[in-house]
Amino acid sequence: MSPYTGGGGGGRGAQRFGMVREFPLGFVVGGSSIRGVNGLYSLIDNDPGNPHAAIHTYWNPSTKYRLVYAHAKDEGYHPVGGKETEWVLVDESLRDRFGHQGDTYLPGSGDRWQHVHRPSHAPPIGFSVGDRVKMRAQLDGHWEKGDMGKIVSTRPTQLEAPFTVELEKNQRQFYCQAWRFTTVGDENESGGQDENSGVADGTPENDEDELPWQL
């Protein structure tokens, strides 16, 4: 049994209940003052530019926002709700805007979401050959967290691991997904934020009107 808050009257506080046994094929999101959040999100099979270790990704083609069900433990950051998984709304610049506790087939709406304001792990146009990157989390037998490297080739047809990264410390090369590394400039652009933190340093502007009130 899963609670949700939908449109169609009753105001922001109106809850309804339904039995859910699997992930949906899509979502309609509304009620946010951020225009890009609103719209139709459809389940997509492959998303090589995804900045998260995605279990499921829903794409809004009108605004280029993503609604991602992510495996945060693989990425090495602390998700909203403290579970191993998290629902994340990612904007068109590949920056996380809102997070929701995972371990559920359906995210809730409204104040069940939290502003996160994390720095983007990738440039808005995506990664390219020659980009210098930093590995986000340790992978035993391959690299340590924080190891530096460079993208030496891309394999657009290999959707599971489309990038080849060469480590600076030993020149070993590995096929990687986009979520395994981050752009080197993040430390200077995030105002000292720990990239593994769920929220930015200081107090974000937690405007309730920005939240996805209808989902």
CSV table of C-alpha atoms in Angstrom, one decimal:
chain,number,residue,atom,x,y,z
A,1,MET,CA,0.0,0.0,0.0
A,2,SER,CA,1.6,3.3,-1.1
A,3,PRO,CA,0.3,6.8,-0.3
A,4,TYR,CA,0.5,9.5,-2.9
A,5,THR,CA,-0.8,13.0,-3.5
A,6,GLY,CA,-2.3,13.6,-6.9
A,7,GLY,CA,-4.0,16.4,-8.7
A,8,GLY,CA,-7.7,16.7,-9.3
A,9,GLY,CA,-8.8,18.6,-6.2
A,10,GLY,CA,-8.4,18.3,-2.5
A,11,GLY,CA,-5.4,20.7,-2.2
A,12,ARG,CA,-1.8,19.9,-1.3
A,13,GLY,CA,-2.7,17.8,1.7
A,14,ALA,CA,-5.1,15.4,0.0
A,15,GLN,CA,-3.7,11.8,0.1
A,16,ARG,CA,-4.9,8.7,-1.7
A,17,PHE,CA,-3.8,5.1,-1.4
A,18,GLY,CA,-3.2,2.4,-4.0
A,19,MET,CA,-1.5,-1.0,-4.2
A,20,VAL,CA,1.8,-0.9,-6.2
A,21,ARG,CA,3.9,-4.0,-7.0
A,22,GLU,CA,6.2,-2.7,-9.7
A,23,PHE,CA,7.8,0.4,-11.1
A,24,PRO,CA,5.6,2.5,-13.4
A,25,LEU,CA,6.2,3.2,-17.1
A,26,GLY,CA,6.1,6.9,-16.5
A,27,PHE,CA,5.0,9.9,-14.3
A,28,VAL,CA,3.2,13.1,-14.7
A,29,VAL,CA,4.7,15.8,-12.5
A,30,GLY,CA,3.1,19.1,-11.8
A,31,GLY,CA,2.6,21.9,-9.2
A,32,SER,CA,6.2,23.1,-9.1
A,33,SER,CA,7.0,26.8,-9.7
A,34,ILE,CA,10.1,25.5,-11.6
A,35,ARG,CA,8.8,25.0,-15.1
A,36,GLY,CA,11.3,22.4,-16.0
A,37,VAL,CA,10.2,20.0,-13.2
A,38,ASN,CA,6.7,19.8,-14.6
A,39,GLY,CA,5.6,17.5,-17.4
A,40,LEU,CA,5.5,13.9,-18.6
A,41,TYR,CA,8.4,11.6,-17.7
A,42,SER,CA,8.7,8.3,-19.6
A,43,LEU,CA,10.8,5.3,-18.7
A,44,ILE,CA,13.9,4.9,-21.0
A,45,ASP,CA,16.1,1.8,-21.4
A,46,ASN,CA,19.5,3.4,-21.9
A,47,ASP,CA,20.9,6.8,-20.9
A,48,PRO,CA,24.7,6.8,-21.3
A,49,GLY,CA,25.0,10.4,-20.1
A,50,ASN,CA,23.1,9.7,-16.8
A,51,PRO,CA,25.0,11.3,-13.9
A,52,HIS,CA,23.7,8.5,-11.5
A,53,ALA,CA,24.0,4.8,-11.1
A,54,ALA,CA,20.5,4.5,-12.3
A,55,ILE,CA,18.2,1.5,-11.6
A,56,HIS,CA,15.4,3.3,-13.6
A,57,THR,CA,15.5,6.6,-15.4
A,58,TYR,CA,12.4,8.6,-16.5
A,59,TRP,CA,13.0,11.3,-19.1
A,60,ASN,CA,11.1,14.5,-19.8
A,61,PRO,CA,11.9,15.3,-23.4
A,62,SER,CA,10.3,18.8,-23.2
A,63,THR,CA,12.5,20.1,-20.4
A,64,LYS,CA,15.4,17.6,-20.4
A,65,TYR,CA,14.9,16.8,-16.8
A,66,ARG,CA,15.4,13.3,-15.4
A,67,LEU,CA,13.6,11.5,-12.6
A,68,VAL,CA,16.1,8.9,-11.5
A,69,TYR,CA,15.8,5.9,-9.2
A,70,ALA,CA,19.5,5.7,-8.2
A,71,HIS,CA,21.7,3.3,-6.3
A,72,ALA,CA,23.5,5.8,-4.1
A,73,LYS,CA,25.6,3.2,-2.3
A,74,ASP,CA,27.5,2.6,-5.6
A,75,GLU,CA,28.2,6.3,-6.1
A,76,GLY,CA,29.5,6.8,-2.5
A,77,TYR,CA,27.3,9.7,-1.5
A,78,HIS,CA,24.7,10.1,1.3
A,79,PRO,CA,21.2,9.9,-0.1
A,80,VAL,CA,18.1,11.6,1.3
A,81,GLY,CA,16.4,9.2,3.7
A,82,GLY,CA,19.5,7.2,4.4
A,83,LYS,CA,18.6,4.2,2.3
A,84,GLU,CA,20.9,2.6,-0.3
A,85,THR,CA,18.6,4.0,-3.0
A,86,GLU,CA,17.2,7.4,-3.7
A,87,TRP,CA,14.7,9.1,-6.1
A,88,VAL,CA,16.4,12.2,-7.6
A,89,LEU,CA,15.1,15.0,-9.9
A,90,VAL,CA,18.0,16.1,-12.1
A,91,ASP,CA,17.8,19.3,-14.1
A,92,GLU,CA,18.9,19.9,-17.7
A,93,SER,CA,22.4,20.9,-16.6
A,94,LEU,CA,22.8,17.4,-14.9
A,95,ARG,CA,22.5,19.0,-11.4
A,96,ASP,CA,20.5,17.2,-8.7
A,97,ARG,CA,17.7,19.5,-7.6
A,98,PHE,CA,15.5,17.4,-5.3
A,99,GLY,CA,15.9,14.1,-3.5
A,100,HIS,CA,13.4,11.6,-2.0
A,101,GLN,CA,13.9,8.5,0.1
A,102,GLY,CA,14.3,5.3,-1.9
A,103,ASP,CA,13.3,1.7,-1.3
A,104,THR,CA,9.8,2.5,-2.8
A,105,TYR,CA,8.2,1.9,-6.2
A,106,LEU,CA,6.7,5.4,-6.2
A,107,PRO,CA,8.0,8.6,-4.7
A,108,GLY,CA,5.7,10.8,-2.8
A,109,SER,CA,4.9,14.4,-3.6
A,110,GLY,CA,5.3,17.8,-2.0
A,111,ASP,CA,7.3,18.0,1.2
A,112,ARG,CA,8.3,14.4,0.9
A,113,TRP,CA,11.0,15.8,-1.4
A,114,GLN,CA,14.0,17.7,-0.2
A,115,HIS,CA,16.0,20.4,-1.8
A,116,VAL,CA,19.6,19.1,-2.3
A,117,HIS,CA,21.4,21.6,-4.7
A,118,ARG,CA,24.3,19.2,-5.3
A,119,PRO,CA,27.0,20.3,-7.8
A,120,SER,CA,26.8,18.7,-11.3
A,121,HIS,CA,29.1,15.8,-11.9
A,122,ALA,CA,29.3,16.4,-15.6
A,123,PRO,CA,29.4,19.4,-17.9
A,124,PRO,CA,26.0,20.4,-19.4
A,125,ILE,CA,27.1,19.2,-22.8
A,126,GLY,CA,28.4,15.9,-21.5
A,127,PHE,CA,31.9,14.5,-21.2
A,128,SER,CA,34.3,14.6,-24.1
A,129,VAL,CA,37.7,13.1,-25.0
A,130,GLY,CA,40.4,15.0,-23.2
A,131,ASP,CA,38.3,15.9,-20.2
A,132,ARG,CA,40.2,15.6,-16.9
A,133,VAL,CA,38.1,13.7,-14.3
A,134,LYS,CA,38.2,12.5,-10.7
A,135,MET,CA,36.9,9.1,-9.6
A,136,ARG,CA,34.0,9.5,-7.2
A,137,ALA,CA,34.2,6.3,-5.2
A,138,GLN,CA,36.7,3.5,-4.7
A,139,LEU,CA,36.4,0.4,-6.9
A,140,ASP,CA,38.4,-2.4,-5.5
A,141,GLY,CA,41.2,-3.6,-7.8
A,142,HIS,CA,40.7,-0.7,-10.1
A,143,TRP,CA,41.1,2.7,-8.5
A,144,GLU,CA,40.8,4.7,-5.2
A,145,LYS,CA,38.4,7.4,-4.5
A,146,GLY,CA,39.8,10.7,-5.8
A,147,ASP,CA,42.2,9.2,-8.3
A,148,MET,CA,42.6,11.5,-11.3
A,149,GLY,CA,42.3,10.5,-14.9
A,150,LYS,CA,41.5,11.6,-18.4
A,151,ILE,CA,38.9,10.5,-20.9
A,152,VAL,CA,40.9,9.0,-23.8
A,153,SER,CA,38.0,7.7,-25.9
A,154,THR,CA,34.3,7.3,-26.2
A,155,ARG,CA,32.3,4.3,-27.4
A,156,PRO,CA,28.8,5.7,-28.2
A,157,THR,CA,27.5,2.2,-29.1
A,158,GLN,CA,28.6,0.7,-25.8
A,159,LEU,CA,25.8,2.1,-23.6
A,160,GLU,CA,26.8,0.2,-20.5
A,161,ALA,CA,30.2,1.8,-20.3
A,162,PRO,CA,30.7,4.3,-23.1
A,163,PHE,CA,33.9,6.1,-21.8
A,164,THR,CA,37.5,5.0,-21.5
A,165,VAL,CA,39.4,6.6,-18.6
A,166,GLU,CA,43.2,6.5,-18.2
A,167,LEU,CA,44.4,7.0,-14.7
A,168,GLU,CA,47.2,9.5,-14.2
A,169,LYS,CA,49.0,7.5,-11.5
A,170,ASN,CA,49.6,4.3,-13.5
A,171,GLN,CA,48.3,4.9,-17.0
A,172,ARG,CA,45.8,2.0,-16.6
A,173,GLN,CA,42.7,2.3,-18.7
A,174,PHE,CA,39.2,1.3,-17.8
A,175,TYR,CA,35.8,1.3,-19.5
A,176,CYS,CA,33.5,3.4,-17.3
A,177,GLN,CA,29.9,4.8,-16.9
A,178,ALA,CA,29.5,8.5,-16.7
A,179,TRP,CA,28.4,8.4,-13.0
A,180,ARG,CA,31.7,6.9,-11.8
A,181,PHE,CA,33.6,10.1,-12.2
A,182,THR,CA,33.2,13.9,-11.9
A,183,THR,CA,34.5,17.0,-13.5
A,184,VAL,CA,37.7,18.3,-11.8
A,185,GLY,CA,36.3,21.8,-11.5
A,186,ASP,CA,33.5,20.8,-9.0
A,187,GLU,CA,35.5,21.7,-5.9
A,188,ASN,CA,35.9,25.3,-6.9
A,189,GLU,CA,32.4,25.7,-8.2
A,190,SER,CA,30.5,24.2,-5.3
A,191,GLY,CA,31.7,26.7,-2.6
A,192,GLY,CA,33.4,24.0,-0.5
A,193,GLN,CA,30.6,21.5,-0.6
A,194,ASP,CA,31.4,17.9,0.0
A,195,GLU,CA,30.4,16.2,-3.2
A,196,ASN,CA,29.2,13.2,-1.2
A,197,SER,CA,26.8,15.2,0.9
A,198,GLY,CA,23.1,15.2,0.5
A,199,VAL,CA,22.7,19.0,0.8
A,200,ALA,CA,24.8,22.0,0.1
A,201,ASP,CA,26.8,23.8,2.8
A,202,GLY,CA,24.7,26.5,4.4
A,203,THR,CA,21.0,26.8,4.2
A,204,PRO,CA,19.4,26.2,0.7
A,205,GLU,CA,16.5,28.4,-0.3
A,206,ASN,CA,13.9,25.8,0.5
A,207,ASP,CA,11.0,27.3,-1.4
A,208,GLU,CA,8.0,25.0,-1.0
A,209,ASP,CA,6.5,26.3,-4.2
A,210,GLU,CA,9.4,24.6,-6.1
A,211,LEU,CA,8.6,21.1,-4.9
A,212,PRO,CA,6.7,18.6,-7.1
A,213,TRP,CA,3.3,18.8,-5.5
A,214,GLN,CA,1.6,16.6,-8.0
A,215,LEU,CA,3.2,13.3,-8.9
